[in-house]
Structures are given as C-alpha cells and as structure tokens.
PDB file of C-alpha atoms and ligand atoms in Angstrom:
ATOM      1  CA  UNK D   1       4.865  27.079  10.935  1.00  0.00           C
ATOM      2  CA  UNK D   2       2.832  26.073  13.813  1.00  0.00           C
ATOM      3  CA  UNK D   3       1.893  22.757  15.031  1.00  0.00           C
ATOM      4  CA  UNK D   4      -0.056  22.291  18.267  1.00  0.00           C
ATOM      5  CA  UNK D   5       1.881  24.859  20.509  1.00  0.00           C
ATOM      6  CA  UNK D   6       5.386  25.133  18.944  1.00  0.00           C
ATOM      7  CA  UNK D   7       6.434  26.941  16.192  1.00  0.00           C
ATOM      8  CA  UNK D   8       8.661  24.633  13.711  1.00  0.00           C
ATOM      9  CA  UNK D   9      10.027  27.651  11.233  1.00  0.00           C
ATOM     10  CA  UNK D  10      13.846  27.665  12.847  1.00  0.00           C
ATOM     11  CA  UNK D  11      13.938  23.664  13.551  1.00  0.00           C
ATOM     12  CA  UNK D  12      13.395  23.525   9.559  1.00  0.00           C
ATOM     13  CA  UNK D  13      15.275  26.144   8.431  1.00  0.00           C
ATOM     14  CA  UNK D  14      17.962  24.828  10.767  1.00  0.00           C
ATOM     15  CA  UNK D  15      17.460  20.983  10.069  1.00  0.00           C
ATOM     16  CA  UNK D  16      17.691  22.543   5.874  1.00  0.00           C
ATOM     17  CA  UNK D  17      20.977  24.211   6.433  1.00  0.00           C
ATOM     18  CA  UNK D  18      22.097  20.746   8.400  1.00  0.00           C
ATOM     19  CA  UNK D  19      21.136  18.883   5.555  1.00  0.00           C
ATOM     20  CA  UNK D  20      23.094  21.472   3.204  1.00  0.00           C
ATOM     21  CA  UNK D  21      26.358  21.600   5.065  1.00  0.00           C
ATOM     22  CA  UNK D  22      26.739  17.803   4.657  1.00  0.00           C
ATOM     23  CA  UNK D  23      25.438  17.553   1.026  1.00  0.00           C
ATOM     24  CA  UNK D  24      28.725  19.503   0.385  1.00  0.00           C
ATOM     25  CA  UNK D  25      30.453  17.292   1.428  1.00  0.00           C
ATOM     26  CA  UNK D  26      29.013  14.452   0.292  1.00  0.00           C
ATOM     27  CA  UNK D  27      29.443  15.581  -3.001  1.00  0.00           C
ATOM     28  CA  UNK D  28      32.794  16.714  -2.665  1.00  0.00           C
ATOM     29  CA  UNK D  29      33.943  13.697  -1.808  1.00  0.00           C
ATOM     30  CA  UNK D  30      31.337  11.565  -4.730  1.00  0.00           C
ATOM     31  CA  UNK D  31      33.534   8.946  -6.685  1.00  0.00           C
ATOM     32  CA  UNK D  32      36.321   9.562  -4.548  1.00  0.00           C
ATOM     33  CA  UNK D  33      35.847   6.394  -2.022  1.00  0.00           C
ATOM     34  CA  UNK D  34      38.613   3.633  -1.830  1.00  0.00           C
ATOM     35  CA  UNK D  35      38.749   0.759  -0.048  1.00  0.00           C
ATOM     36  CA  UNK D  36      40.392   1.770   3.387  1.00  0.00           C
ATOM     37  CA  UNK D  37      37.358   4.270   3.750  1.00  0.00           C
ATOM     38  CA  UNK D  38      34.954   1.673   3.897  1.00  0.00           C
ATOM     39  CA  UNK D  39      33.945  -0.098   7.093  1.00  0.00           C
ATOM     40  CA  UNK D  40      31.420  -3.238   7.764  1.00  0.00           C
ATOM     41  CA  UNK D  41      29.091  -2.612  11.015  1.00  0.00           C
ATOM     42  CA  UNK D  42      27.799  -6.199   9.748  1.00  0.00           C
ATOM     43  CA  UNK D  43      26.908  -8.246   6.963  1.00  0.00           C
ATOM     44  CA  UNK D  44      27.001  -6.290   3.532  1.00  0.00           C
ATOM     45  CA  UNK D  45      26.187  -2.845   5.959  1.00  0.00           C
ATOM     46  CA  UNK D  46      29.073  -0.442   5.530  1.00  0.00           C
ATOM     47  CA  UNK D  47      29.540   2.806   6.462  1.00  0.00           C
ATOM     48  CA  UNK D  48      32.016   5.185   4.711  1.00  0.00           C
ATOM     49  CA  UNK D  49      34.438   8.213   6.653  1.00  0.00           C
ATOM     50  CA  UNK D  50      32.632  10.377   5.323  1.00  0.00           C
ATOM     51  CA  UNK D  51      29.038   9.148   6.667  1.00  0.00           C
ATOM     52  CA  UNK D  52      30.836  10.099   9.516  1.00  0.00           C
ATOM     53  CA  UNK D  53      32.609  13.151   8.983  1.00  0.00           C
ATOM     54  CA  UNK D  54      28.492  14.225   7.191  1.00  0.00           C
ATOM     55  CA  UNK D  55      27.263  13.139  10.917  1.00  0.00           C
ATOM     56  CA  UNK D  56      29.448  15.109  12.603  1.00  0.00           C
ATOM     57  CA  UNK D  57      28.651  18.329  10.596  1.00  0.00           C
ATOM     58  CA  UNK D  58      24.899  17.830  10.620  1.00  0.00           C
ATOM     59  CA  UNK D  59      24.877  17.412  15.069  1.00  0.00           C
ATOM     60  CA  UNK D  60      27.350  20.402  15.418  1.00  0.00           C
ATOM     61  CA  UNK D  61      24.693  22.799  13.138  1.00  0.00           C
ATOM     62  CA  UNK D  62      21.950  21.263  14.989  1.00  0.00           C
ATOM     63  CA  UNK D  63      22.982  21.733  18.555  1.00  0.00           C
ATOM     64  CA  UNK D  64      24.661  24.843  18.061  1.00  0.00           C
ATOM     65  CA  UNK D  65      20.900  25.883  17.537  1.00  0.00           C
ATOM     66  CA  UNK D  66      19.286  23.657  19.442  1.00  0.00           C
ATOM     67  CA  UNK D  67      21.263  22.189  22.903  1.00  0.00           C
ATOM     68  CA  UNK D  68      19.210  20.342  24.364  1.00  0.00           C
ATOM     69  CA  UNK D  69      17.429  18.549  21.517  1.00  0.00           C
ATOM     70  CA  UNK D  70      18.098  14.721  22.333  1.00  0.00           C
ATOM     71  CA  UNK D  71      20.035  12.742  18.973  1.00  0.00           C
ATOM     72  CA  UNK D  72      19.579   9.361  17.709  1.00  0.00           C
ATOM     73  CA  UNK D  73      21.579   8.818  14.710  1.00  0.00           C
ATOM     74  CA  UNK D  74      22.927   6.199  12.111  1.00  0.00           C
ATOM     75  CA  UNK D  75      25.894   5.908  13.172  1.00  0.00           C
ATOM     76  CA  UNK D  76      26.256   6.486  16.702  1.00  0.00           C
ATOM     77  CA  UNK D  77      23.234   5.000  17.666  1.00  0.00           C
ATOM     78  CA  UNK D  78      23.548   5.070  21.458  1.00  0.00           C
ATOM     79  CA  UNK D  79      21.751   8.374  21.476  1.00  0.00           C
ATOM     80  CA  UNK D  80      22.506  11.619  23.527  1.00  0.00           C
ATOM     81  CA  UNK D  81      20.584  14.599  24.901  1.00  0.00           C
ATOM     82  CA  UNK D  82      19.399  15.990  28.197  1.00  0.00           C
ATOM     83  CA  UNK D  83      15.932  15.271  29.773  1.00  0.00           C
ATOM     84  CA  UNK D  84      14.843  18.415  29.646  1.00  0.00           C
ATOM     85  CA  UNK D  85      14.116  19.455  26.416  1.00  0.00           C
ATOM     86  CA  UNK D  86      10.029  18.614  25.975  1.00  0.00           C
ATOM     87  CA  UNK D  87      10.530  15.503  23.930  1.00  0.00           C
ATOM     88  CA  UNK D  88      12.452  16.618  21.143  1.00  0.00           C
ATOM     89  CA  UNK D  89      14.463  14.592  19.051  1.00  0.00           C
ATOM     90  CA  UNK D  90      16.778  14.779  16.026  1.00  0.00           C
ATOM     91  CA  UNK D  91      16.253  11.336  13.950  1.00  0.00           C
ATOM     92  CA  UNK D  92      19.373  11.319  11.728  1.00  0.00           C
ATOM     93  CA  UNK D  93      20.610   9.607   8.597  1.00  0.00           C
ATOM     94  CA  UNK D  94      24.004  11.199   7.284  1.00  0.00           C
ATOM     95  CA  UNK D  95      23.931   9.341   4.361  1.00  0.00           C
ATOM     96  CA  UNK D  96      20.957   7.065   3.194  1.00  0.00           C
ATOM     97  CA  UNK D  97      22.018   4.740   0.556  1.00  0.00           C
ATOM     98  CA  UNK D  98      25.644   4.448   1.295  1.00  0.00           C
ATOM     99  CA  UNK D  99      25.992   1.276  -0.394  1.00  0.00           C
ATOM    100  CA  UNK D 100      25.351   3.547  -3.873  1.00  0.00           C
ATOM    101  CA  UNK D 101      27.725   6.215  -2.707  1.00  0.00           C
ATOM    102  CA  UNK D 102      30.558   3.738  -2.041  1.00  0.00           C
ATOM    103  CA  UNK D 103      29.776   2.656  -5.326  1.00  0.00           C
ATOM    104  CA  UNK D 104      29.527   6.009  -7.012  1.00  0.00           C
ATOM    105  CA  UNK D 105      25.685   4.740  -8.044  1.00  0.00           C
ATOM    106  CA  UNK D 106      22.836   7.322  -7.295  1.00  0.00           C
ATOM    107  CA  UNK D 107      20.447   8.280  -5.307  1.00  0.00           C
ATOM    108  CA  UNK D 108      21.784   8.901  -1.976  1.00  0.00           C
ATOM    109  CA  UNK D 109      20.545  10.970   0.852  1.00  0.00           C
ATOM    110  CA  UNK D 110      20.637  13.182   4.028  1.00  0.00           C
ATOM    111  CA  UNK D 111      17.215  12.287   5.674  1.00  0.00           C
ATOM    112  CA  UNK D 112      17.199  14.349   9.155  1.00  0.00           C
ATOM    113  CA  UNK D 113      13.784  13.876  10.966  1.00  0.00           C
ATOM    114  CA  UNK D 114      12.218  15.739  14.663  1.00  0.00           C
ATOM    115  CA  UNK D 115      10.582  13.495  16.816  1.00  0.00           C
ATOM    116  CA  UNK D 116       8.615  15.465  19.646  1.00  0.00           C
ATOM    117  CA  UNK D 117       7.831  12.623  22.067  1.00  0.00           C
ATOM    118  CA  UNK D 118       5.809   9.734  19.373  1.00  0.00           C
ATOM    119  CA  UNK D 119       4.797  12.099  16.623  1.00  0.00           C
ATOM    120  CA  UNK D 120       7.537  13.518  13.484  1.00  0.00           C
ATOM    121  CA  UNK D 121       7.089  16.742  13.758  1.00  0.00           C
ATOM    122  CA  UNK D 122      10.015  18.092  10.766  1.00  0.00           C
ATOM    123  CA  UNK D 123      11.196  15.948   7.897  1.00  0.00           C
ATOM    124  CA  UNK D 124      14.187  17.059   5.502  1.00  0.00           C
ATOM    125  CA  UNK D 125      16.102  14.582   2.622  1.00  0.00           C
ATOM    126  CA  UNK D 126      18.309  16.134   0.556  1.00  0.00           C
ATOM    127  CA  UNK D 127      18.598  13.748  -2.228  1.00  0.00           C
ATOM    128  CA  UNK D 128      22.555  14.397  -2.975  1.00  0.00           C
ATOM    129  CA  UNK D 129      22.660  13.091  -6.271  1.00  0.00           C
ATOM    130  CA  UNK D 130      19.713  15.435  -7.919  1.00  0.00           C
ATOM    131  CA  UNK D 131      19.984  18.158  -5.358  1.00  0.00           C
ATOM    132  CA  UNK D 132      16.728  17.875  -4.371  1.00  0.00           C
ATOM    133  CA  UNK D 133      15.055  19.050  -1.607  1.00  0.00           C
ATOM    134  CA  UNK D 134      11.974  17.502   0.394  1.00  0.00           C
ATOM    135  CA  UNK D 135      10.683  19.486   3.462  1.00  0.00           C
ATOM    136  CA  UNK D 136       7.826  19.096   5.589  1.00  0.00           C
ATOM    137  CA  UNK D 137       6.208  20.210   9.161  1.00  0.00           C
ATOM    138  CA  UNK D 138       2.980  18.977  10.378  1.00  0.00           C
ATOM    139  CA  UNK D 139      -0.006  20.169   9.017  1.00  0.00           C
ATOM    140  CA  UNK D 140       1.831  22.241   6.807  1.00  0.00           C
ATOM    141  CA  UNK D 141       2.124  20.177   3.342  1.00  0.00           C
ATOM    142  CA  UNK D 142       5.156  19.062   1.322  1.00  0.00           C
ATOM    143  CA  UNK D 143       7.537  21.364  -0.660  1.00  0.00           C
ATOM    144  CA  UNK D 144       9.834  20.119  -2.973  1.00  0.00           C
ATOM    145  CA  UNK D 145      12.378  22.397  -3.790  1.00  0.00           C
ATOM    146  CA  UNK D 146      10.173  24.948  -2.069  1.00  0.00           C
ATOM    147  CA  UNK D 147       7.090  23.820  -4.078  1.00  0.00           C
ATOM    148  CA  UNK D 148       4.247  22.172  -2.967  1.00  0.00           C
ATOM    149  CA  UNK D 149       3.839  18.774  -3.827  1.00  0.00           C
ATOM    150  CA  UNK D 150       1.354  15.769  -3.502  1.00  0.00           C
ATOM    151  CA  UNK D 151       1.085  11.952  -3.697  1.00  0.00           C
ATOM    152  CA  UNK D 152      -0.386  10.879  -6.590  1.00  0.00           C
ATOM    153  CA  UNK D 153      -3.815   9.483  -7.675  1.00  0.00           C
ATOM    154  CA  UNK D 154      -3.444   6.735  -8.595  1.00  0.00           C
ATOM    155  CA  UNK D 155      -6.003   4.320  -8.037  1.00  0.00           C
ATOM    156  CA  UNK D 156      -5.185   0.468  -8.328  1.00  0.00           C
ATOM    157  CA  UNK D 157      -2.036  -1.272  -8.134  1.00  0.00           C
ATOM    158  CA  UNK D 158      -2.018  -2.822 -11.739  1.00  0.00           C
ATOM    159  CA  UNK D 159      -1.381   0.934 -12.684  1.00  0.00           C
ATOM    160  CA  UNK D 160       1.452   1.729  -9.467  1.00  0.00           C
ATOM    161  CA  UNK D 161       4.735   2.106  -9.928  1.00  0.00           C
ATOM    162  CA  UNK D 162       5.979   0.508  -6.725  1.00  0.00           C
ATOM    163  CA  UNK D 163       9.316   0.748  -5.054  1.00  0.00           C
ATOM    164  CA  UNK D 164      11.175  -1.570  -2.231  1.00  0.00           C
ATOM    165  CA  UNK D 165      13.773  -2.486  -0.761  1.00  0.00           C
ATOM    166  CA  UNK D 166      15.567  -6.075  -0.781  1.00  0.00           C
ATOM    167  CA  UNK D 167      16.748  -7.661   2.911  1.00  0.00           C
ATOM    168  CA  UNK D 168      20.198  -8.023   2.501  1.00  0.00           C
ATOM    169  CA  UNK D 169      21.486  -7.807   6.451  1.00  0.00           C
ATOM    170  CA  UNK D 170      19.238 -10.970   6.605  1.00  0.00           C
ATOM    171  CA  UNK D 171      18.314 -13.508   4.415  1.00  0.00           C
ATOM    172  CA  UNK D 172      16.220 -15.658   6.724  1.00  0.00           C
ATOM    173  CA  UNK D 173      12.795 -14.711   5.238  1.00  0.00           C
ATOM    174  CA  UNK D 174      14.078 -14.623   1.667  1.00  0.00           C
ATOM    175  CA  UNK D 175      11.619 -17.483  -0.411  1.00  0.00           C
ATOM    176  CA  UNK D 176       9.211 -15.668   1.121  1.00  0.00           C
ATOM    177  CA  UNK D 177       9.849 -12.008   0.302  1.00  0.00           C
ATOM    178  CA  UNK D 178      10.727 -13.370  -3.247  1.00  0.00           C
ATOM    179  CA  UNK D 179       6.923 -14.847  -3.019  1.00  0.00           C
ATOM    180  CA  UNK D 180       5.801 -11.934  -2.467  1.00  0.00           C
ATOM    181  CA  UNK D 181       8.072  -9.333  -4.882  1.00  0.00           C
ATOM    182  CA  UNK D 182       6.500 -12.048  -7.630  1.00  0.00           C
ATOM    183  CA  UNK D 183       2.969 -11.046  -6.813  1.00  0.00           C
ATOM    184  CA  UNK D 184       4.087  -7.121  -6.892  1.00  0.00           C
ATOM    185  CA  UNK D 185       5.689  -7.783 -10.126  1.00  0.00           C
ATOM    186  CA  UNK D 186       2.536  -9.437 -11.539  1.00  0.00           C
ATOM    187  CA  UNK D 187       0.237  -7.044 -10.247  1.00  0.00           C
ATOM    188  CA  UNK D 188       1.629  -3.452 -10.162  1.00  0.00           C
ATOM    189  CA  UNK D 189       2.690  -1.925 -13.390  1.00  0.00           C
ATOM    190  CA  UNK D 190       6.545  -1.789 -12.521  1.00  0.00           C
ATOM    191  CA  UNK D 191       8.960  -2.493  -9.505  1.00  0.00           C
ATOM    192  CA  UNK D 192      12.301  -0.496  -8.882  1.00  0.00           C
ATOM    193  CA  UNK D 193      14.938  -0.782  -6.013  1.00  0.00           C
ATOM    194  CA  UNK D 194      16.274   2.609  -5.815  1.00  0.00           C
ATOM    195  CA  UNK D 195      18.581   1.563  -2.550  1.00  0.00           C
ATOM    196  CA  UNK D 196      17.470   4.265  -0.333  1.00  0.00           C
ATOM    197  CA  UNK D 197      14.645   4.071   2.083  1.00  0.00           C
ATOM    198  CA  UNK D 198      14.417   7.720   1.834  1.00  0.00           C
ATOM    199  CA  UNK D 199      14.542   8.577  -1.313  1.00  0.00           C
ATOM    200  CA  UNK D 200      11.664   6.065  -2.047  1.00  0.00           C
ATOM    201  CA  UNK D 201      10.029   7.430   0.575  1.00  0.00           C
ATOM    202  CA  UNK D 202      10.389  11.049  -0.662  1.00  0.00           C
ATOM    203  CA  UNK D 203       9.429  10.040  -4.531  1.00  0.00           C
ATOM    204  CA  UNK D 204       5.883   8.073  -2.589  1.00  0.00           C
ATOM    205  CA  UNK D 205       5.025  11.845  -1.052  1.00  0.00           C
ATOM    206  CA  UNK D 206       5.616  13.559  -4.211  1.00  0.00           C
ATOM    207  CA  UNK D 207       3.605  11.339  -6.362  1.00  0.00           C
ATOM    208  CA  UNK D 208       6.068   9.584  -8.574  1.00  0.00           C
ATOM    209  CA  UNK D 209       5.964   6.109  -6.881  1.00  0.00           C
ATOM    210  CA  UNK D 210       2.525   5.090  -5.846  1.00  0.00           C
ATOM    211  CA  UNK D 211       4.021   2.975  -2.815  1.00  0.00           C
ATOM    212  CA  UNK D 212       6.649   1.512  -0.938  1.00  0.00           C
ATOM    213  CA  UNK D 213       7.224  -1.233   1.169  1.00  0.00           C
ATOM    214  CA  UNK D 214      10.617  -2.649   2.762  1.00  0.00           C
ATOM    215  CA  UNK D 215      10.984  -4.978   6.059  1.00  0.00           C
ATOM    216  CA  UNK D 216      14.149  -3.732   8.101  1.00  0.00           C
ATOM    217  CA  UNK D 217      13.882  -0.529   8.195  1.00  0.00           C
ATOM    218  CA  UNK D 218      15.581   1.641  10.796  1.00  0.00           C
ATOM    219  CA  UNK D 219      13.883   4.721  12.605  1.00  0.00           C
ATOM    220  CA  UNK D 220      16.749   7.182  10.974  1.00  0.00           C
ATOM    221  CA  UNK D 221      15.806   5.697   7.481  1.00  0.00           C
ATOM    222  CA  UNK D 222      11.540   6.697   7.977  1.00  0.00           C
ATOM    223  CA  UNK D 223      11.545   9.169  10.325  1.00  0.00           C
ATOM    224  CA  UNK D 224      11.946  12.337   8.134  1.00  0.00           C
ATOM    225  CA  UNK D 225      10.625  10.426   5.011  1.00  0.00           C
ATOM    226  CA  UNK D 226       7.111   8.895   6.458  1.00  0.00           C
ATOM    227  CA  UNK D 227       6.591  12.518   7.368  1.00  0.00           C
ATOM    228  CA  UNK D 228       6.844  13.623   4.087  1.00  0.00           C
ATOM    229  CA  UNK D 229       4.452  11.198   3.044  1.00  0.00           C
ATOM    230  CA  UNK D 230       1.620  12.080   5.308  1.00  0.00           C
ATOM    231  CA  UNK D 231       1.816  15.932   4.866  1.00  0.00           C
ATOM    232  CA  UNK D 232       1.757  15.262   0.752  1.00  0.00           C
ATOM    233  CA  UNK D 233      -1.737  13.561   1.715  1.00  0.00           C
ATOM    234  CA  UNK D 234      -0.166   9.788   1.571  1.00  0.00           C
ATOM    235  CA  UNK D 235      -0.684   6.691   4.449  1.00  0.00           C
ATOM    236  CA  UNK D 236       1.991   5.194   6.174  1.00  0.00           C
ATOM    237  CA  UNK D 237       1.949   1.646   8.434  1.00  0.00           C
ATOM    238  CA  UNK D 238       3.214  -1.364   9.006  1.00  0.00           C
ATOM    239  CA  UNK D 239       2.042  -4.544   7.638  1.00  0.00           C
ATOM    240  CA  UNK D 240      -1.058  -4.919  10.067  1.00  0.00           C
ATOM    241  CA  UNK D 241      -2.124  -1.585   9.281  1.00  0.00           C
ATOM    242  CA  UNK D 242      -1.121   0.468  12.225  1.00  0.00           C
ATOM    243  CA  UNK D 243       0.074   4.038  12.544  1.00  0.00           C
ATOM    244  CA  UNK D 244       3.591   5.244  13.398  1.00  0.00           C
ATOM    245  CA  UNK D 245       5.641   2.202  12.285  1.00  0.00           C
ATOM    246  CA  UNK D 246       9.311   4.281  13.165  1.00  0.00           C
ATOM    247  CA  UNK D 247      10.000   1.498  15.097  1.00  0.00           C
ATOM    248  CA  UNK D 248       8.124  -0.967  13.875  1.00  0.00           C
ATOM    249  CA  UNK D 249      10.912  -2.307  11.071  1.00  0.00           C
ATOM    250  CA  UNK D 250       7.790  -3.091   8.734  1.00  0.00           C
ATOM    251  CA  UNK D 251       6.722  -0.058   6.836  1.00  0.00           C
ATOM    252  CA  UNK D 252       4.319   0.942   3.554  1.00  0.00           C
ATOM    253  CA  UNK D 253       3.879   4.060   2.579  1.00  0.00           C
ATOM    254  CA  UNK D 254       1.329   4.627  -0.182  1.00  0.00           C
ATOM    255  CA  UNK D 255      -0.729   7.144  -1.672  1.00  0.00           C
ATOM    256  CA  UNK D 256      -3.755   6.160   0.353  1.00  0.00           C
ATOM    257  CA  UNK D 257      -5.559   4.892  -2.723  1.00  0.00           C
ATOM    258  CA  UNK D 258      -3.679   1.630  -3.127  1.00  0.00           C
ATOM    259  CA  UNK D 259      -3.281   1.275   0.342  1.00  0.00           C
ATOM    260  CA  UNK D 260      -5.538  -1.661   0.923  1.00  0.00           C
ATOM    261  CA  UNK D 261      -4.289  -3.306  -2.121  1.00  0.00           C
ATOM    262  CA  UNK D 262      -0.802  -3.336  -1.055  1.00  0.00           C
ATOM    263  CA  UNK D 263      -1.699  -4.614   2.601  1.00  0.00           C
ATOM    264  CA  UNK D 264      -3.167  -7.498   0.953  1.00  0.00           C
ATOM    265  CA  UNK D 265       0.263  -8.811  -0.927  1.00  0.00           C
ATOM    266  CA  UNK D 266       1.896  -7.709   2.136  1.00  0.00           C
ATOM    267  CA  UNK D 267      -0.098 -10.155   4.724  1.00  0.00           C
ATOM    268  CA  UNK D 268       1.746 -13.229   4.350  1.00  0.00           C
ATOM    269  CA  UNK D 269       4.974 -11.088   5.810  1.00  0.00           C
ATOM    270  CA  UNK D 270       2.446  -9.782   8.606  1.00  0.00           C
ATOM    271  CA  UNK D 271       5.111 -11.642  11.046  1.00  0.00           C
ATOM    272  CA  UNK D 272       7.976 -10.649   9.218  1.00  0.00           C
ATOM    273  CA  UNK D 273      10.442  -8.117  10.924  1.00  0.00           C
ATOM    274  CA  UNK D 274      13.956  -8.562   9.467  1.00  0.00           C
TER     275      UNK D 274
HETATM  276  C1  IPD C 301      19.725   1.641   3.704  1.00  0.00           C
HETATM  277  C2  IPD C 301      18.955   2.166   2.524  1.00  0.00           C
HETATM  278  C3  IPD C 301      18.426   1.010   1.693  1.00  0.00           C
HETATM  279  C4  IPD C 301      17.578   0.092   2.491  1.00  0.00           C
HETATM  280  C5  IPD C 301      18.292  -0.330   3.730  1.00  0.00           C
HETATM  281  C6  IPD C 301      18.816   0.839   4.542  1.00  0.00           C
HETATM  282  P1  IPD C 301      21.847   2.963   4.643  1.00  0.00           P
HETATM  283  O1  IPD C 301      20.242   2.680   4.495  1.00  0.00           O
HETATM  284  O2  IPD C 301      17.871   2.952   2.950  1.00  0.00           O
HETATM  285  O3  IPD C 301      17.629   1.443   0.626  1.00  0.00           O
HETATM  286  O4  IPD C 301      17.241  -1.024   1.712  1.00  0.00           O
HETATM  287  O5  IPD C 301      17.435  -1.123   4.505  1.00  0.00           O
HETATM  288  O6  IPD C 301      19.522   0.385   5.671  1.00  0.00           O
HETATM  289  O7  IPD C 301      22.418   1.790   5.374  1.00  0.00           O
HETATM  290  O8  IPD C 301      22.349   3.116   3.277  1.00  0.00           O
HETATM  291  O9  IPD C 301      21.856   4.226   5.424  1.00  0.00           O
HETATM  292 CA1   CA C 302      19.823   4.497   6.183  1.00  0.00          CA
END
C-alpha cells in the first residue's frame, strides 16, 4: 500500500487493531455510564472515563509500533511526539459521538487518522455501534468491512440525502444556521443528524449520504473521515471551496456531483467558523 515513497500496509493494519482494542471496550462498557463518569470540558461537551481509558489504549498500540509518530488527540490535545519522525502524525478521536454513548443512543465511533506533514495519508472509524469498519490509504480506495466501496451518484440535491451536524458549543450563529438547515430541508430529499462527524463522514464515502456539512468541526473529528471520502471518489472543502479544511472548522464533504449545489446554500455561512 504505497503512496509517494512510504509504504502504509503496517500504519493501517496497526491504526485497525488500535481502533479494535478500544471498540472492546467501548462496548463493554455501552449502557453502563452514570453520572460521576461524565465530565464537561465546556458547554454541553462531555467526555466520559472511558473516552479516556479508549485513548489511552489506542496511543499505547500505536507507539508501541510506531515511537516516534507525533499525537494529537481529543482529549489531550496538547500534542506529543519527537521532531524526527518525517511528518507523521496520529489524528485521534477515542470516541466520536460521545454525547450518544453517554446516552446509550447510537452511532458512535473510533475515527484514528495519519497526517504526514498537510496531507491524510490513513483513515480508520470503527463505527462501535454496527461494528463497522471504514479503511482507507491514499490512492488506494475505500473498503468497508474489507470491501470496496464508493460515494454515490447521485446527481442533484432535491434527490440527496444530506447529513449535519447542529452547533451546540456555540449558539452565536444560530438564526442563521437555522436559515440555512430550512433551505436544505426544502431542497434535498431528507436531512438527518446522526451526532457523529465521523460516522457521517464515513456513510458520505460509502454512498449512503450524498453530503455533509457541519461548522465546528475539530481536526480529530475529519481527519480519518475526509480521507475516506476522497479515496471512495467524493470532494471535501470548506465553505469557499478550498482543499484540506482539517483545520479549517468549516467542512462539506459530498459526492462530487452535488458539490456545487451544496456550496451554494452554504455561502451565506462563508464567514461562519463556530
Ligand atoms: C462531536 C460529534 C458530533 C459533532 C460535534 C463533534 P465528540 O464529537 O462528531 O457529531 O456535531 O461537532 O464535536 O465531541 O462526540 O467527539
Ligand atoms: Ca469528536
């Protein structure tokens, strides 16, 4: 599994078994959340022990592999690593969607991306809940469950199935992202909230949502999932249309097709970040 001059095949098969070790646990520990397990890093954002105790597992299996890989993860998000290890980066979400786990409401997700300096170069979510898998490395196509998958092709909006995500750290923006949910609503055939930016993300690559779009958005949410995307032939930006939004906190992912169509509902929010 080569891309440029590295070959991916043990970063995946690695980042897989990562993503496997905390799924276990995960679902071990499904329905079994109380009150004094649950933490608020800020307005209606919790994290759960065992977000933790998932994070833990996932870094030990990856840098028992891989030393000096840097880390940037959820919930730690000071980031570690040496400088010399060519760029490489583990992007890391224990748990995407912990809002539904602490409520015992699916899906939730391990999403565990490689960044090798701007580019993702491996993308893994294990959608808990369905135990699912969705694996990608550049230039090497989308498996689900080990089988190749696409977007879909669909061509116009009023027949899309779209998927978001509501802002619910901050509320600033909200007439307006309400304006423009209204015009998604009236022009796409249906609009979900599935409450995790991954799992959306993994449903847009293999062709069972026809876009997403969500303002917010963390680089540990995208990073594995907007990979995903572009291997199962799909387009991801930000609002204004450019590439690599990880960072950006604006981010559509489509299946190319409706692409423009989205952008166009999307431009009033073109300043939008949070
Ligand atoms: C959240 C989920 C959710 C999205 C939020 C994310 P978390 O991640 O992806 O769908 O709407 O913006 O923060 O906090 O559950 O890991
Ligand atoms: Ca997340």
């Amino acid at each position: 599994m080569k891309y440029k001059d590295h070959d991916y095949t043990l970063e995946l098969s690695t980042a897989t078994q990562a993503a496997r070790e905390a799924a276990d646990l995960i679902r071990d520990r499904a329905g079994r959340i109380n009150g004094e397990s649950i933490r608020k890093k800020g307005m209606n954002d919790l994290v759960t022990v065992v977000d933790e105790e998932a994070q833990r597992i996932i870094i030990r299996v990856l840098e028992e592999t891989f030393p000096g890989y840097s880390v940037l993860a959820e919930e730690d998000d000071k980031g570690s690593g040496s400088e010399e290890n060519e760029g490489f980066r583990w992007v890391i979400d224990p748990i995407d969607g912990t809002t539904n786990f602490a409520h015992g409401v699916p899906p939730y997700a391990v999403s565990i991306g490689l960044q090798r300096g701007d580019e993702v170069v491996v993308g893994v979510v294990l959608d808990v809940s369905r135990d699912e898998i969705f694996t990608a490395v550049r230039d090497h196509g989308l498996q689900v469950n080990g089988r190749p998958e696409s977007v879909s092709g669909t061509e116009a909006l009023s027949e899309s199935l779209i998927t978001t995500g509501f802002p619910y750290r901050s509320i600033g923006h909200l007439d307006l992202y309400l304006e423009v949910l209204s015009d998604f609503m009236t022009h796409a055939r249906g609009v979900r909230r599935m409450g995790s930016a991954a799992v959306d993300l993994a449903y847009v690559a293999a062709g069972r949502f026809d876009g997403f779009y969500e303002t917010g958005l963390k680089p540990w949410d995208v990073a594995a999932g907007l990979l995903l995307v572009e291997e199962a032939g799909g387009r991801v930006t930000d609002y204004l249309d450019r590439h690599n939004p990880i960072f950006e906190e604006q981010l559509l992912a489509t299946n190319g097709r409706i692409h423009a169509e989205m952008l166009s509902l999307l431009a009033r929010m073109q300043d939008v970040y949070r």
